[in-house]
Amino acid sequence: MIAMFNDCAYVGETLVKYFPRELPVIHIKRSRGLWSKTFGIALKILRTKAELYHVHYLLQDCYIAGKLGKKPLVGHAHGSDLRRTLFHPVWGRIVRYNLKVSDRVLVSTPDILGIARKFREDAEYLPNPVDTKIFYPKPLIGREKKKVLIASDSNWSVKGTDIAIRALSRIKDKVEVSIIRYGRDFENTVLLAQKLGLKLNVLPKVSHEKLVEYFWEHDVVIDRFKLGSLGMVSLEAIAAGRPVLCYVSSEFEEYRDFPLKDVRDEEEIIEAVMNADEDLWRKQYAYLMKHHEPNTVAKRVLEIYRSLGVEISV
C-alpha cells in the first residue's frame, strides 16, 4: 500500500491515475479549512498504515508524517514551500525539518532544485506529469485576430500578469484577450487593462477538467513571466494543442530543448504573441511528450519507491 497525502496542481492525482491498476494506493487530500489542515489531517496520517508515504508540499502534512515516524517518507516540494516559506521565521523551521527527515526529496520545477540541494544533495527534479486523457490537442483555428488567453492566476509579483497586460495593450488592435477571474491581483489587472485601453473578456473560474475547453477556444495561451520555470498552466495548454508564452530561463539545463526561452519583457512578449503558430506548438509538444508524459513520470516515481525498499511487482 502506498499512501499519498495532500496534492498540488493535480500532480498527485495524475500520478495515482497513471500508476498500474494493481498497485494499491490511498490518496488522502485536505481542504484549507482550519480543522482539515491541522487536527483532521493529523488524525488521518496517524491512522494510515502503508509501505511508503508520499507527501505533496513540505508543510504541515509532511511535518506530521515525519513526527509520527511514517517511513519511508517522500517529501515533494512544489514551489512556494521552497521559494518563500523556507525563509519564514516560523514556518521555515517546518520546511527545513521536512527536508531533513524525508527519505527522498522531489521538486517539481528546476528553479527550486538548487534551493533544495543546499539542504539535501540527493534532491531530485521530477517533471510534473500532464494528464493527457483530459488535456489533448485539437486543431488551431486561423483567425484575423489572435485570441489570447491569460490562463494563470492574476499575481503581479509571481506571475507578472501586469507585464502581459502592458504588452498586449500595445497590440490591442491585433488581438482579442480573455482572462480567468482568479488571483489576488485580479481587480488591479482589470483596472490596468482599462487604463491602457485593452478590452478583457473575463471568464469564470472552472474545474480542472473544464479548463481544457478554454484552451481550445483560444489561439495562444499566456502563463507567467517571473519564475523562469514551466508551470502546469503552460504544460496543460501545450498538451491541449496551443502554443504557450511564458518565461522559461535558459539558465536551467532541464529546459535546454524547450523551443522558446527567455521571453520576459514587453517587446519579447509582443513578438512572441504575433509569431506564435502551429510550428511553435509542435516543437513545444515534442518537449512535453519527452519530459512530462504521465506514464514516463509515473514509472520514474515507481523506481524511486523501489529504491526505498518498497516491493512493487507490477
mmCIF file of C-alpha atoms in Angstrom, residues 140-143 146-148 171 175 218-222 241-246 260 268-282 284:
data_model
loop_
_atom_site.group_PDB
_atom_site.id
_atom_site.type_symbol
_atom_site.label_atom_id
_atom_site.label_comp_id
_atom_site.label_asym_id
_atom_site.label_seq_id
_atom_site.Cartn_x
_atom_site.Cartn_y
_atom_site.Cartn_z
ATOM 1 C CA LEU A 140 -5.816 25.541 -34.209
ATOM 2 C CA ILE A 141 -8.346 27.763 -35.964
ATOM 3 C CA GLY A 142 -6.965 30.506 -38.189
ATOM 4 C CA ARG A 143 -8.372 33.944 -37.315
ATOM 5 C CA LYS A 146 -5.470 36.115 -32.449
ATOM 6 C CA LYS A 147 -7.458 35.037 -29.426
ATOM 7 C CA VAL A 148 -5.142 35.196 -26.426
ATOM 8 C CA ILE A 171 -1.121 45.313 -29.917
ATOM 9 C CA VAL A 175 -5.616 40.513 -30.517
ATOM 10 C CA HIS A 218 -8.060 30.382 -27.975
ATOM 11 C CA ASP A 219 -5.030 30.553 -30.263
ATOM 12 C CA VAL A 220 -2.310 31.447 -27.759
ATOM 13 C CA VAL A 221 -2.062 30.856 -24.012
ATOM 14 C CA ILE A 222 -0.111 33.161 -21.719
ATOM 15 C CA GLY A 241 -2.753 21.900 -28.695
ATOM 16 C CA ARG A 242 -1.970 25.552 -28.062
ATOM 17 C CA PRO A 243 1.350 27.422 -28.255
ATOM 18 C CA VAL A 244 2.336 28.871 -24.900
ATOM 19 C CA LEU A 245 4.165 32.047 -23.935
ATOM 20 C CA CYS A 246 5.947 32.234 -20.603
ATOM 21 C CA LEU A 260 11.049 29.322 -26.663
ATOM 22 C CA GLU A 268 9.657 39.925 -26.334
ATOM 23 C CA ILE A 269 6.072 39.112 -25.382
ATOM 24 C CA ILE A 270 4.672 41.148 -28.280
ATOM 25 C CA GLU A 271 6.973 39.437 -30.774
ATOM 26 C CA ALA A 272 6.169 36.003 -29.366
ATOM 27 C CA VAL A 273 2.394 36.579 -29.480
ATOM 28 C CA MET A 274 2.491 37.701 -33.100
ATOM 29 C CA ASN A 275 4.734 34.804 -34.155
ATOM 30 C CA ALA A 276 3.078 32.030 -32.152
ATOM 31 C CA ASP A 277 1.840 29.396 -34.579
ATOM 32 C CA GLU A 278 1.400 25.669 -35.113
ATOM 33 C CA ASP A 279 5.104 25.182 -35.776
ATOM 34 C CA LEU A 280 5.973 26.590 -32.339
ATOM 35 C CA TRP A 281 3.314 24.406 -30.739
ATOM 36 C CA ARG A 282 4.663 21.246 -32.410
ATOM 37 C CA GLN A 284 6.710 22.625 -27.551
#
